[in-house]
Tab-separated table of C-alpha atoms and ligand atoms in Angstrom:
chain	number	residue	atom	x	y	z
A	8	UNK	CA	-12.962	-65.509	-40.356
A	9	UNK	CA	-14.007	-66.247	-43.886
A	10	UNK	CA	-16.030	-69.386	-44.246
A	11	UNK	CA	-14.022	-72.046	-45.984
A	12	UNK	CA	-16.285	-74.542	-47.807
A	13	UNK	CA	-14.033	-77.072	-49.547
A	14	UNK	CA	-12.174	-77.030	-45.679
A	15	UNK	CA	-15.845	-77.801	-44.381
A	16	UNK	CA	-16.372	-80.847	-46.853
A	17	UNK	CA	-13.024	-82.229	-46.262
A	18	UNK	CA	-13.754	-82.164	-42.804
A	19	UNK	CA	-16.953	-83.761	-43.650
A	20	UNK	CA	-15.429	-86.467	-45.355
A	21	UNK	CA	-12.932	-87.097	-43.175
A	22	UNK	CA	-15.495	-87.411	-40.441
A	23	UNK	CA	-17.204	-89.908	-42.418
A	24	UNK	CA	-14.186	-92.302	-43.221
A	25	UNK	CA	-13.385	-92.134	-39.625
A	26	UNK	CA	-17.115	-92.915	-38.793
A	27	UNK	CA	-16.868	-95.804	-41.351
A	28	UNK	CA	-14.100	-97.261	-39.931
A	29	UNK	CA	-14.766	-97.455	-36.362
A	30	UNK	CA	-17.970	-99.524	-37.614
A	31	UNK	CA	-15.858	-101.781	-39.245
A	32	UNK	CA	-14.159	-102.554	-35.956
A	33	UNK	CA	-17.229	-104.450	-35.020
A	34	UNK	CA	-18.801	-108.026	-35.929
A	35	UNK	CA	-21.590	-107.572	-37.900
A	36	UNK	CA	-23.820	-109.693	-35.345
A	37	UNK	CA	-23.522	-106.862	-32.959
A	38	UNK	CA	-25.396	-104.393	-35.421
A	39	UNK	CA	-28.637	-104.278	-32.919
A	40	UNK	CA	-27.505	-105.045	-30.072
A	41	UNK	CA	-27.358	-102.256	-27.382
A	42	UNK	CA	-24.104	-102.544	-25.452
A	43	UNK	CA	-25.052	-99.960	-22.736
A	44	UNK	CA	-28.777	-100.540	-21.277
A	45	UNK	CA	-29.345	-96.753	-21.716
A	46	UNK	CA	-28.255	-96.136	-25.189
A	47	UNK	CA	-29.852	-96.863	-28.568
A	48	UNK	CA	-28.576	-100.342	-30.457
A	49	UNK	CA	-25.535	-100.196	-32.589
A	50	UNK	CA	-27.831	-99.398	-35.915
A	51	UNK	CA	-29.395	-96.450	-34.469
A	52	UNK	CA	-25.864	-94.125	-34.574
A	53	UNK	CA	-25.018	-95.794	-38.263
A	54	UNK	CA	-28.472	-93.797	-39.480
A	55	UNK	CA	-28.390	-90.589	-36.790
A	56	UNK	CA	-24.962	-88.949	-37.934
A	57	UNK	CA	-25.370	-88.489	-41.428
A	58	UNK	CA	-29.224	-88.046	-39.939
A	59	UNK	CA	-28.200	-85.442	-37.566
A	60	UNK	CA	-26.221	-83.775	-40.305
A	61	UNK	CA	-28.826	-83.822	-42.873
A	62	UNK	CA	-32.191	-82.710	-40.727
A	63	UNK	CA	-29.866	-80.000	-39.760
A	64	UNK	CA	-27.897	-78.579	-42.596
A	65	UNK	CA	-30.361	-79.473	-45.458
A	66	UNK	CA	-33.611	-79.604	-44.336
A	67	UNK	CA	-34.196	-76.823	-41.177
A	68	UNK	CA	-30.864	-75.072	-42.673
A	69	UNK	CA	-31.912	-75.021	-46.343
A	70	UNK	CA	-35.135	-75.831	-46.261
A	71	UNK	CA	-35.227	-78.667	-48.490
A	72	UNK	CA	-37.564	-81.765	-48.772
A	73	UNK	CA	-37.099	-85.036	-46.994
A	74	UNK	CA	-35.202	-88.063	-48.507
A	75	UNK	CA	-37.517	-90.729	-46.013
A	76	UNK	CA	-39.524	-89.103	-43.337
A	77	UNK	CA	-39.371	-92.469	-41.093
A	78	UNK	CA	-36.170	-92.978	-40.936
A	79	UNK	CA	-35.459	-89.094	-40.482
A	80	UNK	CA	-37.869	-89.633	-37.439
A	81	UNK	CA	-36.428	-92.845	-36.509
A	82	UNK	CA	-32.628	-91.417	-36.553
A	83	UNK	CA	-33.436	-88.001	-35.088
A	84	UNK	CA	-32.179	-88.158	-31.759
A	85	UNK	CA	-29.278	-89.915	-29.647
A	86	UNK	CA	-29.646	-91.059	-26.200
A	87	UNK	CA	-25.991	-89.535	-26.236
A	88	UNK	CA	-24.361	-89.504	-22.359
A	89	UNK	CA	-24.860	-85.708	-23.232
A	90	UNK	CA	-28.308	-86.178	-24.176
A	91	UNK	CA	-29.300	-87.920	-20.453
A	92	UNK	CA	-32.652	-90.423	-20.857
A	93	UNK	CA	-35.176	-87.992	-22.868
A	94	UNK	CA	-36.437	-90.432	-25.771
A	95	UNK	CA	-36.321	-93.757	-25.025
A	96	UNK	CA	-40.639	-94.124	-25.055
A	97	UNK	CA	-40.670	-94.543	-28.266
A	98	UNK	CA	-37.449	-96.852	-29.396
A	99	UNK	CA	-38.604	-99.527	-31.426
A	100	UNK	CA	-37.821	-102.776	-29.766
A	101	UNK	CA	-39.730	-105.749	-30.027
A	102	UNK	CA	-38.373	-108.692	-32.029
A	103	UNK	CA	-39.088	-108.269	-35.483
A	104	UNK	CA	-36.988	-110.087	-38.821
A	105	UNK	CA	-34.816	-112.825	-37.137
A	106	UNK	CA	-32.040	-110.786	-35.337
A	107	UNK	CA	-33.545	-107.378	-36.178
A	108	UNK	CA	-35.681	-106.031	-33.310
A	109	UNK	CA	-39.342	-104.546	-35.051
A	110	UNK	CA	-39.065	-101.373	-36.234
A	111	UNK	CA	-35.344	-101.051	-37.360
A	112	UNK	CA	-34.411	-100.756	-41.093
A	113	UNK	CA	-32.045	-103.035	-42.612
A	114	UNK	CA	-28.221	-102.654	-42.709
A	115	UNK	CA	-28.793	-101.803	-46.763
A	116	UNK	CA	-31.388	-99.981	-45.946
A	117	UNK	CA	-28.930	-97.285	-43.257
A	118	UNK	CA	-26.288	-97.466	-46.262
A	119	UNK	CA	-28.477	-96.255	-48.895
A	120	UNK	CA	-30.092	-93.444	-46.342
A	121	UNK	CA	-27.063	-92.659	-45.480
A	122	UNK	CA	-25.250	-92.368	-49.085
A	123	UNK	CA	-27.867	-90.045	-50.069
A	124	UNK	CA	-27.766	-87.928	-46.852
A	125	UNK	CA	-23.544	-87.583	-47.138
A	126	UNK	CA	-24.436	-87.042	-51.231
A	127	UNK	CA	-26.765	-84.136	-51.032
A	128	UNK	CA	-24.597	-82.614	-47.309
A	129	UNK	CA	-21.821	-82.452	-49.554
A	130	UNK	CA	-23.404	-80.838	-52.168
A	131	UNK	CA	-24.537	-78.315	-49.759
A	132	UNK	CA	-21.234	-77.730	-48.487
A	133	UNK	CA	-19.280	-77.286	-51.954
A	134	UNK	CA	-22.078	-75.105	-53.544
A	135	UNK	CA	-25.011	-73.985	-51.614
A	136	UNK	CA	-25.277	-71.044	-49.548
A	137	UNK	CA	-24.895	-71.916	-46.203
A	138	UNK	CA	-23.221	-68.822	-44.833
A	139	UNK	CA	-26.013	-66.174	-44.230
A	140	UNK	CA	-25.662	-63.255	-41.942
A	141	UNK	CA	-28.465	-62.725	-39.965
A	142	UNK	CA	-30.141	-66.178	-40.466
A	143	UNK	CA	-30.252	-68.158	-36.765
A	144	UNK	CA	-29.450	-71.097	-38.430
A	145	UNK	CA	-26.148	-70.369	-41.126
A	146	UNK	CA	-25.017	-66.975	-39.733
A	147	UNK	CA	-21.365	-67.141	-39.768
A	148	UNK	CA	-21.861	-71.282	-40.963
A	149	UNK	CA	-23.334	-71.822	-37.892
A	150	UNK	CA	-25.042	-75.168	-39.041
A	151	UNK	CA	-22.025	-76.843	-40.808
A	152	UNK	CA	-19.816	-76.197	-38.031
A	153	UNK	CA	-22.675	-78.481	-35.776
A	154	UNK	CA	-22.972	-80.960	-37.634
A	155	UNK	CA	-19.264	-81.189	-38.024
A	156	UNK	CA	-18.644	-81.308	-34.432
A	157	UNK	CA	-21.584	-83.732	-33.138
A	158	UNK	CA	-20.391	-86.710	-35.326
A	159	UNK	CA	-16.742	-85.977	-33.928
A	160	UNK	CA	-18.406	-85.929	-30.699
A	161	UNK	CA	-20.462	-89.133	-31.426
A	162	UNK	CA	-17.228	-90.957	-32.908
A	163	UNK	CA	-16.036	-90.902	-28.993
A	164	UNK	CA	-19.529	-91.647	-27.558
A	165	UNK	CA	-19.710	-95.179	-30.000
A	166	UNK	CA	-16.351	-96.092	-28.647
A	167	UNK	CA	-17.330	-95.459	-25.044
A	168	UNK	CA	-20.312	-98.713	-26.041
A	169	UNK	CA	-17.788	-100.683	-28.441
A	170	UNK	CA	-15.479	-100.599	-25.105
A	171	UNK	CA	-18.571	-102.747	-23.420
A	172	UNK	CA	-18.752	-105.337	-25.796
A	173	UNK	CA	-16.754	-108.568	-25.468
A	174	UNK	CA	-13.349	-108.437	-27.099
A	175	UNK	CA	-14.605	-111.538	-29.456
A	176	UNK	CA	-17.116	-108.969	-31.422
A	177	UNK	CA	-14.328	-106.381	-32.110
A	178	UNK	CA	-11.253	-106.628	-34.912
A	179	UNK	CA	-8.235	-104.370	-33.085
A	180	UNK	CA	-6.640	-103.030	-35.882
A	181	UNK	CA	-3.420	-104.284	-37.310
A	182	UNK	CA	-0.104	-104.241	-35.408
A	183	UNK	CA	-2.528	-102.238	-32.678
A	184	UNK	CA	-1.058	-103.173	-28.549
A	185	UNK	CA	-1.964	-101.228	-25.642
A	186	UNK	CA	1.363	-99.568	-24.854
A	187	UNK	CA	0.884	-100.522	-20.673
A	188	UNK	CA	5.219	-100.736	-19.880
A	189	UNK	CA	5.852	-97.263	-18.367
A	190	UNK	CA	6.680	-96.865	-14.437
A	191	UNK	CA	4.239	-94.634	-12.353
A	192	UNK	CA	5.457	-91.566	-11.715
A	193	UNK	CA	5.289	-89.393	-7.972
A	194	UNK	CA	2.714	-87.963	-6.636
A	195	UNK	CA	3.326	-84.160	-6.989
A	196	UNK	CA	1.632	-80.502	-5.762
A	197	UNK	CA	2.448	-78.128	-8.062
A	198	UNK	CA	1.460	-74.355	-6.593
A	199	UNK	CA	-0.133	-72.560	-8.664
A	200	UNK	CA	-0.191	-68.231	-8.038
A	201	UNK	CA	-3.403	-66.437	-8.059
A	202	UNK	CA	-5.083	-64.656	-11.190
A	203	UNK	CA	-7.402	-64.769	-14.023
A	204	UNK	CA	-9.218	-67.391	-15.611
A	205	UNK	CA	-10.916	-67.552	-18.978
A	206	UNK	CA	-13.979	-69.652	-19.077
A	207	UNK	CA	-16.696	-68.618	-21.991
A	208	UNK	CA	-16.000	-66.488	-25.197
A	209	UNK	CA	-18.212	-63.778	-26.743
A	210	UNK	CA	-19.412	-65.683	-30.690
A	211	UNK	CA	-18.261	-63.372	-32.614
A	212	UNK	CA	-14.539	-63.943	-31.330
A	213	UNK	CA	-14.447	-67.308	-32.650
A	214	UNK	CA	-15.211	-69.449	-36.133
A	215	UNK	CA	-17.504	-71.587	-33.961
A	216	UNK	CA	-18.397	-72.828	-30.444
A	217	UNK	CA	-21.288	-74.390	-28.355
A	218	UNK	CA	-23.838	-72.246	-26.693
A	219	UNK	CA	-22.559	-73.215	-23.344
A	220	UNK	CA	-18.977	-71.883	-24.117
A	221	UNK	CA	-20.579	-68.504	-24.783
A	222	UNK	CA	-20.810	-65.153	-23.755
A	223	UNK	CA	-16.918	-63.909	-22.596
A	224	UNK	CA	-16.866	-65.034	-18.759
A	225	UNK	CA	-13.279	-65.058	-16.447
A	226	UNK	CA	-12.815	-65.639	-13.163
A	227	UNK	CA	-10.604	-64.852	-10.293
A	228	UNK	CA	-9.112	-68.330	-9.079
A	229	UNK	CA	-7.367	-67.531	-5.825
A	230	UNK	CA	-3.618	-69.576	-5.199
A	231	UNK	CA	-4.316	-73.369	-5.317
A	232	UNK	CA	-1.909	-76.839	-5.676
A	233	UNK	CA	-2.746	-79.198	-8.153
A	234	UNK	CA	-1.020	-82.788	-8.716
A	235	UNK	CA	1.165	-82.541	-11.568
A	236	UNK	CA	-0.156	-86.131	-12.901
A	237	UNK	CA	-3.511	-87.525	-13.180
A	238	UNK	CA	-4.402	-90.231	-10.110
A	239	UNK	CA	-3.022	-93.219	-11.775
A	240	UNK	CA	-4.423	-97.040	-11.182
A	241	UNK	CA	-1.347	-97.381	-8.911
A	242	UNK	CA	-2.628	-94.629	-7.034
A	243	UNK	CA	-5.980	-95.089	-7.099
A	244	UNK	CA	-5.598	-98.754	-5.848
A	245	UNK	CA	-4.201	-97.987	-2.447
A	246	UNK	CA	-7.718	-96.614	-1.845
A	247	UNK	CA	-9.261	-99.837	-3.167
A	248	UNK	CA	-7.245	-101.790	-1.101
A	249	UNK	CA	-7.907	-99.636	2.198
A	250	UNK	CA	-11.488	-99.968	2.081
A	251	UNK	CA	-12.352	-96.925	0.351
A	252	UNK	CA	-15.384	-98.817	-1.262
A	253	UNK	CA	-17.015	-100.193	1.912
A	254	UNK	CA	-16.705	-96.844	4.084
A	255	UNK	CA	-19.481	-94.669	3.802
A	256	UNK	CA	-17.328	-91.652	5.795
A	257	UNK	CA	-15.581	-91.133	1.819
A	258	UNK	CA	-18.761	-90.833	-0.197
A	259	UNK	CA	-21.781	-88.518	-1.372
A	260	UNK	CA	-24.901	-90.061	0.164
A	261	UNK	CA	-26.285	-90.446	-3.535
A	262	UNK	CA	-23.351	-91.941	-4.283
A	263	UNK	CA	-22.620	-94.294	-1.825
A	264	UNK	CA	-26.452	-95.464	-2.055
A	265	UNK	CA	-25.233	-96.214	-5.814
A	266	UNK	CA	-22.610	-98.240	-4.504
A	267	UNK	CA	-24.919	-100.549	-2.521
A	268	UNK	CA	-27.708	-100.910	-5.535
A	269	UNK	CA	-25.447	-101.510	-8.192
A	270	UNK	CA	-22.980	-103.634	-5.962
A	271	UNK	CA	-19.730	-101.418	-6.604
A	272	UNK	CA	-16.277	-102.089	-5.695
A	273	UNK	CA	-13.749	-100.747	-8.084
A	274	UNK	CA	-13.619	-98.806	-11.107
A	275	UNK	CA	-16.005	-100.337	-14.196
A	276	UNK	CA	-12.682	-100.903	-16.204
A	277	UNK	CA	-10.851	-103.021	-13.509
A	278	UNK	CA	-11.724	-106.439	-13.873
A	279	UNK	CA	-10.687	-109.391	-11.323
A	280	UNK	CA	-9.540	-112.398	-13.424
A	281	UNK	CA	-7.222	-115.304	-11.480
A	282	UNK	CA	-6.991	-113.123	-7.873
A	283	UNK	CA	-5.234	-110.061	-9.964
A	284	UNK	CA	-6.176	-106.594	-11.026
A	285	UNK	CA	-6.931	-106.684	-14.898
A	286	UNK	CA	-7.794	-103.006	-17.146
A	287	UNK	CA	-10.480	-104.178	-19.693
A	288	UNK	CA	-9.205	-102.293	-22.507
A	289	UNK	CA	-10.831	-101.485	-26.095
A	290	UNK	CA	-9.161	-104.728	-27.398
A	291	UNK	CA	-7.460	-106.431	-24.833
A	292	UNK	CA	-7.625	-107.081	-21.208
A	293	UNK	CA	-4.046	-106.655	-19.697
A	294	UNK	CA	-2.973	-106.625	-16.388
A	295	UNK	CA	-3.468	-103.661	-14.755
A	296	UNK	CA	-1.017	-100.882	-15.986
A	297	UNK	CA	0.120	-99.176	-13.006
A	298	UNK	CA	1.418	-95.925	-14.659
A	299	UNK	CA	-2.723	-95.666	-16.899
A	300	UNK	CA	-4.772	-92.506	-15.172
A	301	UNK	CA	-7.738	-94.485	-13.583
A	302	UNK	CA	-11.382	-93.826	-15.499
A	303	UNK	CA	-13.750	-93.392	-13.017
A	304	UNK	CA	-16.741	-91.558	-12.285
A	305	UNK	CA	-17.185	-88.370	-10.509
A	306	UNK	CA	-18.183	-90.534	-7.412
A	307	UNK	CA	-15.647	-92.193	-7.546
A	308	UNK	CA	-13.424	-89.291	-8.115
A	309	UNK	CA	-14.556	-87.171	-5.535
A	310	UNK	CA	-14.305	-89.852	-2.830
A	311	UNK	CA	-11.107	-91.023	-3.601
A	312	UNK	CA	-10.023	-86.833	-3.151
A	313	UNK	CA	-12.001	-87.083	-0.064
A	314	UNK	CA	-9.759	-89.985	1.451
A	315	UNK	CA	-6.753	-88.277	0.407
A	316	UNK	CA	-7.867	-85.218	2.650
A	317	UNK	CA	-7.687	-83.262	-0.706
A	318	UNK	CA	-10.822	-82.098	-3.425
A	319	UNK	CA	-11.598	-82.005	-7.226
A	320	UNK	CA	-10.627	-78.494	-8.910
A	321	UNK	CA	-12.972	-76.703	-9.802
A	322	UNK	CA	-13.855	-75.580	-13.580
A	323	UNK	CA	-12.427	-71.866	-13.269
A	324	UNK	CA	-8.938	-73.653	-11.475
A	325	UNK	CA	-8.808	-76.755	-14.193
A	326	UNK	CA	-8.796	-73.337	-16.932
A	327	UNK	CA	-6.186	-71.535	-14.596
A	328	UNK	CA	-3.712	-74.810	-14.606
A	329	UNK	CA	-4.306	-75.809	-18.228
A	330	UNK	CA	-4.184	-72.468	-20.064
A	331	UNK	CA	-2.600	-69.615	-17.541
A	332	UNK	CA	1.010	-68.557	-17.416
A	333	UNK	CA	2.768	-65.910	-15.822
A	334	UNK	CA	2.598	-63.899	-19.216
A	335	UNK	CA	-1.160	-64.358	-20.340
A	336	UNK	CA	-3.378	-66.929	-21.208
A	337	UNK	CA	-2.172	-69.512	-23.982
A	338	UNK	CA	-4.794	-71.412	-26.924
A	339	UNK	CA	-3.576	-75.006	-25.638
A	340	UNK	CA	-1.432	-76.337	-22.314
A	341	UNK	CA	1.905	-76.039	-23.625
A	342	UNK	CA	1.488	-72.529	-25.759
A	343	UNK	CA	0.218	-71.981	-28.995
A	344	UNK	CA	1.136	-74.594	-31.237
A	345	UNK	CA	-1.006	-76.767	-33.397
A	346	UNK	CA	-1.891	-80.201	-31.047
A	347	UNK	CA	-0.001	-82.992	-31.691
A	348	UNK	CA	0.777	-86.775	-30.899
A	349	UNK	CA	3.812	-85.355	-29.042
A	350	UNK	CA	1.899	-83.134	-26.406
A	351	UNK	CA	-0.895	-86.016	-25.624
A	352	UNK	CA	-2.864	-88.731	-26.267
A	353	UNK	CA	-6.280	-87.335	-28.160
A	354	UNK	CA	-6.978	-87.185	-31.895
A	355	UNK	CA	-7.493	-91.415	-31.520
A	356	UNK	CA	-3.750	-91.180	-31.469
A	357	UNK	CA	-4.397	-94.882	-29.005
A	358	UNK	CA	-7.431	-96.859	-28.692
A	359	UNK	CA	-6.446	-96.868	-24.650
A	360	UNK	CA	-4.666	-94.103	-22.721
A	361	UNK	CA	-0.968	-94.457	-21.861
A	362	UNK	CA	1.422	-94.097	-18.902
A	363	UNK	CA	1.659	-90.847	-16.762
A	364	UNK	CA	4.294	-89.065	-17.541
A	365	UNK	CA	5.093	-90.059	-20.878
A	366	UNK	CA	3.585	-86.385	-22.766
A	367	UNK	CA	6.200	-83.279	-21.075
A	368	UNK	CA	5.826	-81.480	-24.056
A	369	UNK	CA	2.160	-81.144	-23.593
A	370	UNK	CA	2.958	-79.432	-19.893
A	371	UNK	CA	1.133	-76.364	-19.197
A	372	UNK	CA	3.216	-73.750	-18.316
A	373	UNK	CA	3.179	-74.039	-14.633
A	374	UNK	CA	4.172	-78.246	-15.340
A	375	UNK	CA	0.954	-79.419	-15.089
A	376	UNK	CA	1.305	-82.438	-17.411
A	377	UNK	CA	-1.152	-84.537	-19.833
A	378	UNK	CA	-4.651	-81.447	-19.179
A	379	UNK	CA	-5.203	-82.057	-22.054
A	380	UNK	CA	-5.206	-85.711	-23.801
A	381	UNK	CA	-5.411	-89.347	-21.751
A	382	UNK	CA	-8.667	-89.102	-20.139
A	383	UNK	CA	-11.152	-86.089	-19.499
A	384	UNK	CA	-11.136	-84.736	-16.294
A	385	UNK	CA	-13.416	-84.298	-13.242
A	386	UNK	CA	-14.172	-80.955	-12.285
A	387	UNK	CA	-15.887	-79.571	-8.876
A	388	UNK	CA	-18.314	-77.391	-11.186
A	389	UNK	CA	-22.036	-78.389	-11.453
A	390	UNK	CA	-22.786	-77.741	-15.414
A	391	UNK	CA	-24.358	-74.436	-15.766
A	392	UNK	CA	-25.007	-71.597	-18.666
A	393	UNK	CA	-22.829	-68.985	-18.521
A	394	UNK	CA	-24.556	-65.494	-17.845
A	395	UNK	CA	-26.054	-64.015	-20.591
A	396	UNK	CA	-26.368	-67.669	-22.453
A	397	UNK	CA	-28.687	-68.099	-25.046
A	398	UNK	CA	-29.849	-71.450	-26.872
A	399	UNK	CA	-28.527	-71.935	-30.521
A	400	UNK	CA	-31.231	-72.319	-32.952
A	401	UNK	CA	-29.136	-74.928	-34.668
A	402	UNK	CA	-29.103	-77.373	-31.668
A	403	UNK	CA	-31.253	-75.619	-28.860
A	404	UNK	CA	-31.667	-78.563	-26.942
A	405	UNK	CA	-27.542	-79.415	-27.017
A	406	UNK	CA	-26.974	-77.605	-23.711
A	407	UNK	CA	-29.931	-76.617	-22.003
A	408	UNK	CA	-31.791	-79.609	-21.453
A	409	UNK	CA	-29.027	-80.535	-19.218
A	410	UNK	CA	-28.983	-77.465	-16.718
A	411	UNK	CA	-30.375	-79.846	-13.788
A	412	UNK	CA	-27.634	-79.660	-11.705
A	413	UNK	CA	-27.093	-83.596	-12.053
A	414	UNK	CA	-24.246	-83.282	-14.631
A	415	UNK	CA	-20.864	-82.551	-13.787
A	416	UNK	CA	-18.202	-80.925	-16.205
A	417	UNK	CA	-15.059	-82.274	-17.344
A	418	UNK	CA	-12.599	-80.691	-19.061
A	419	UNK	CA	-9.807	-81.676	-21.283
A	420	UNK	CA	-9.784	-84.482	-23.885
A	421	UNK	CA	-9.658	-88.401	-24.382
A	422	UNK	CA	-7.808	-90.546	-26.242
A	423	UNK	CA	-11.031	-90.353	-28.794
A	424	UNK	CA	-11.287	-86.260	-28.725
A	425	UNK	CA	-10.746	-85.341	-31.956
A	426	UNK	CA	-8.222	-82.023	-32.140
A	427	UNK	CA	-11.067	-80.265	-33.736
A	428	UNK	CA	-12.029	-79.687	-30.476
A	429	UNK	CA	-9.255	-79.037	-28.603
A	430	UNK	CA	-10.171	-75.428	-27.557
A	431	UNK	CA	-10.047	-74.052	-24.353
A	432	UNK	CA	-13.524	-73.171	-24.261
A	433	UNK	CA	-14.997	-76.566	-24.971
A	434	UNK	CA	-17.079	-78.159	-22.266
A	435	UNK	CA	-18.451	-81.850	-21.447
A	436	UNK	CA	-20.343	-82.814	-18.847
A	437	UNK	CA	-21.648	-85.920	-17.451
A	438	UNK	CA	-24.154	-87.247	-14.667
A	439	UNK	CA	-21.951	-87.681	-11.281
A	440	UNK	CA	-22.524	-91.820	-11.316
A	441	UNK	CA	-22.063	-92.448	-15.361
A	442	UNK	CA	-19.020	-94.870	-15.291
A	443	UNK	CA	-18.481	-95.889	-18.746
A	444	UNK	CA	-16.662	-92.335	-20.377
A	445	UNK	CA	-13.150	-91.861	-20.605
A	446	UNK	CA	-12.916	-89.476	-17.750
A	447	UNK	CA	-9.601	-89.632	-15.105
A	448	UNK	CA	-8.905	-86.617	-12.116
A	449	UNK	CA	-6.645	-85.109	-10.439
A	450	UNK	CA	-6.886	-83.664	-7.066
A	451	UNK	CA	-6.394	-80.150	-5.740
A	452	UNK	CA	-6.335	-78.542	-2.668
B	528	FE2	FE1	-26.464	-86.860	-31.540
């Protein structure tokens, strides 16, 4: 596992055209506006991921100076889902320049940050030394391969707030339609037999992973079914229409108190226009695609399981169906090949998921179909450290300040998970009543 710098800068760059270009999808009059109450504004992520990258690579990684200790400060830190509501004290806010809140630098101003941030991270990547055994910050690259990952993380995190702004203040891209036509497949069990599941790896058996994917950790999983198919909005609407909302017997008691104070009634991305079912998606609204795996919540999720008499898998069961077989455990669902557009929908391969049913080639070897791709999904598991977990010095706050037993994990990928992280180690993990990721479920029993 040799380091490969010119791989790490083209992965850099790549991350930084892709970056580019899902800014460009938005009118510039949204720059500071804040399309989710709890996140930062729009200009905030423009400075924090070449931020991110250089506060962590250049200046705790290499020790070199600042290029403008405000705006470092000022772009340290996302609200990220991941990163709950630590921060938000001190967010400049107040209206300052006419359409610029007080306290936020110009558009010009984030560029030419920015261009000198990517400049000198570059640099660092093509020449310095940033793979040192024994130092906590670049053993085995430990550095590049975080900052390369948390702006592929982030790219799915902005979409989650472009996907709240109104379709006016977004350009879809050329020739782009949802692709809604497919019919919903059957519900299906599919039995799976008892045995082993992977869940964490030891560090040194990989090029790179999160502190919460580590040490090496299996589990037993004892005989379970599992629907073959994600709950689609076909499916999930039967429960809309038979009450499920206004019945307390289905729901959490935190949950269904979240119902009544926020006035809930179907998923976030259903909208009601002229007395039919509508899917607001990233461009379009359209009616509602029958065959689309619902985004909901993990309330929502786990009451809808509830009603059908069934539950959410849990995290050790989700690694059993996705990556078991009958010979050993596999690197993706459908064996070991590299991902591609032909075994799901990740990699922003769509801008919306597509029908169930339409990715067999991505079946995991029991026929478990679309794990991985079209939607994260809703585990049982409370998100913990592994035993024997240990903070990285490069991030320490990444995982740990989220061991609260509030956030749930999902597993899998989303239409905007890039394939980088398509491992079967990689975890995500949300609070039970966020609404707005790109999170489906299946249920098991
Ligand atoms: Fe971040």
């Amino acid at each position: 596992m040799r380091f490969d710098r010119s791989a790490a800068a083209a992965w850099y760059r790549r991350n930084r055209a892709r970056s580019r270009a899902l800014f460009d999808l938005l009118d510039e009059e949204t720059y500071y506006s804040r399309p989710i109450a709890l996140r930062h504004p729009i200009v905030f992520y423009e400075g924090h991921l070449p931020g991110f990258s250089f506060n962590t690579l250049i200046k705790k990684g290499l020790g070199r100076p600042s290029i403008d200790a405000r705006l470092e400060t000022l772009f340290a830190r996302g609200i990220d889902p991941h990163e709950a509501t630590a921060n938000k004290a001190r967010l400049p806010g107040a209206a300052g320049a006419p359409g610029r809140p007080e306290g936020w630098p110009s558009r010009d101003e984030v560029h030419a940050f920015a261009d000198e941030a990517d400049r000198q991270v570059l640099d660092a990547l093509l020449n310095a030394d940033v793979d040192r055994p024994g130092d906590p910050l670049l053993d085995r690259a430990e550095a590049v391969f975080t900052i390369l990952e948390h702006e592929a993380m982030h790219q799915e995190t902005l979409l989650y707030m472009w996907h709240r702004l109104p379709l006016a203040q977004k350009r879809a891209p050329a020739g782009y339609r949802p692709r809604v036509g497919a019919a919903p497949p059957r519900s299906e069990w599919i039995e799976i037999p008892p045995g082993c599941a992977t869940l964490g790896v030891d560090r040194d058996a990989h090029p790179f992973g999160w502190d919460n994917e580590h040490p090496a950790l299996s589990a037993n999983v004892p005989a379970f079914a599992i629907e073959r198919h994600d709950v689609t909005n076909e499916r999930f609407l039967d429960f809309v229409d038979a009450g499920g909302y206004a019945d307390p017997q289905w729901w959490r008691p935190a949950d269904w108190e979240w119902l009544q104070r926020e006035a809930i009634a179907h998923p976030l991305f259903w909208e009601r226009h002229d007395e039919a079912w509508h899917w607001r998606g990233m461009f379009h609204l359209v009616p509602l695609p029958p065959a689309w795996p619902v985004y909901v919540s993990h309330a929502e999720a786990a009451a809808y399981a509830s009603w059908r008499d069934a539950r959410l898998p849990t995290e050790a069961e989700f690694q059993r169906a996705a990556y078991g077989s009958p010979e050993g455990e596999r690197q993706h669902p459908w064996g070991d090949a590299p991902p591609d557009a032909a075994r799901g929908v990740f990699d922003f391969s769509s801008w919306d998921p597509e029908a169930a049913g339409s990715h067999p080639d991505g079946a995991s070897a029991w026929g478990v179909e679309d794990l991985v791709g079209n939607g994260w999904e809703w585990t049982a598991t409370t998100f913990g450290p592994f035993p024997g977990f240990t903070a990285m010095p490069s991030y320490p706050e990444y995982s740990a300040d989220f061991f609260d037993d509030e956030h749930m994990v999902m597993k899998g990928a989303s239409t905007a998970t890039a394939r980088e992280l398509l491992r079967p180690t990689f975890r995500n993990w949300f609070r039970a009543r966020y609404p707005y990721v790109y999170a489906t479920f299946r249920c098991a029993r």
